[in-house]
Amino acid sequence: MWPFSKKSSAVDPSPANNPGYQHRISRLDSWANFMTGLGYAGYDKRMATSFQPSRILTEQELNDIYRSEGFGWRGIEIFTEDMTKKPFTITGDPKNLLAKEVKRVKVYSKLTEGIRWALLHGGSLGVIGIDDGRFLDEPVDENNIQAVTHIRIFDRWRVTFAPSDLYSDPANPKYGEPEYYTIFPLSIPIVQDYKQHYASLQAQAEKGRMGPSMRDRASYGLAAPISGAFRVHESRVLRFDGKPIPERDRVANSLWNDSYVQGVYDRLRGLGSTFANLEVIIENFAVDVLRIKGLAAMIAGGEDALAVTRLHQIDSTKSALHTLLLDAEEEFQRNFATLTGLPESIDKLILGVCAAWGIPVTRFMGQSPAGLNATGAFDMRMHYDKIASMQKAMLNEPCEKIVKYLMLAKSGVFNGVEIKDWEIEFPSLYELTEEEQAAERKTVAETDAIYIDSGVLDPAEVAISRFGGNKYSMETNIDAGRERKLPGEDEDVKTGSATE
């Protein structure tokens, strides 16, 4: 009760005379008004509001949402599609020699699969098949990679590790990260032909391609099992992480990140229940009411079948003659549900789901931008910027690892020699319109003209840079050994010799 009400006028509200009052109004820094009770617990109902986190979704719930909830599936697929829409490129490989190896190992499809399950489950792991004469639980011998054969993707629920499997040296850059993973496949084993694998190990041991411990293990037949769990070293895997979370939560989550569905679950539930209720409203949009005199007496007398028969007769006349035949004492009325404001409310819920996902409405719903002069270009630019940051965070490291191993493979196109100063680049997803391309090329042409007039570039260099490749390029390649003369340099020399 507010201290200044008549019933409590004898109460002194000052903290000095009311010890319990100080505890009652204790709060964190915020706006407050003593006269109105704003910001004081017990008088301002906002103070009773606190944040309650959603429960953590289980593996099966995430699978069910992906398979059965369209809005949940849609968000995962949009991120997956946009992140892997355009193949990455490799600087230092102008002839794109690595493309054949990438295609052979199905790198792009495996990256897509790894990203998809990382977004849905919070993480995934790709085990790389590397022929280097070592076992899965040993570091990759980069000096003896014969071939990269395949990549097998597992979601985070199939992967585990013990505390002893972590890097324990604080001086190691990978301190606290797993050095070994134990994988529990659901059905498909990594090694399908044990006898063939064992024979291969024996042959390699005889050729001396293994260390002593490896020869001993091969001679005793301790090869990888046909099925069941197996252990793999971190150098042989591609790790994909989901939505970043605080360190404490990540430790509680077995050093995995969060599912992207976790943060939008409440919004998905609200929108899903709204659509379910909307279906019920539409189904009962029009309700027919028939008043029959003495209906209660008919039912009480066991003549309810007559009432049902009468209802069927009315329904039949409505559909056949579009006319109702009613008795003088009967009354028919049709009531309609009110849908005023419902479409706007649903639009707001959809907007909330899109905001939670971080995806523009135009991309999420596949609809055209609304409003005068609306193009949606700004929204898509923001979205593609987000995709670019996600590519760097989730794809850059796995791509660099698999590309490096493909280069070091002695049976590959580079014959085991890693090219110098190579980098992974993800092409921009934003595509300019024809008008924007024309304006951009005009700007580049004007800039080129200035450089040519100033003697900075040669016309041949500009021509080759712009049109020498398979398509137009804004990148300028210059000949560093070419001798260049500034404008007017020849004239100054001639003038000087004449004066002498």
mmCIF file of C-alpha atoms in Angstrom, residues 63 217 264 286 398 459 473:
data_model
loop_
_atom_site.group_PDB
_atom_site.id
_atom_site.type_symbol
_atom_site.label_atom_id
_atom_site.label_comp_id
_atom_site.label_asym_id
_atom_site.label_seq_id
_atom_site.Cartn_x
_atom_site.Cartn_y
_atom_site.Cartn_z
ATOM 1 C CA ASN A 63 16.038 -32.005 -35.789
ATOM 2 C CA ARG A 217 50.916 -51.583 -34.740
ATOM 3 C CA VAL A 264 14.984 -17.482 -32.334
ATOM 4 C CA ALA A 286 -18.617 -18.249 -40.433
ATOM 5 C CA PRO A 398 38.472 -25.052 -42.607
ATOM 6 C CA PRO A 459 47.882 2.103 -72.116
ATOM 7 C CA SER A 473 38.489 -6.576 -64.073
#
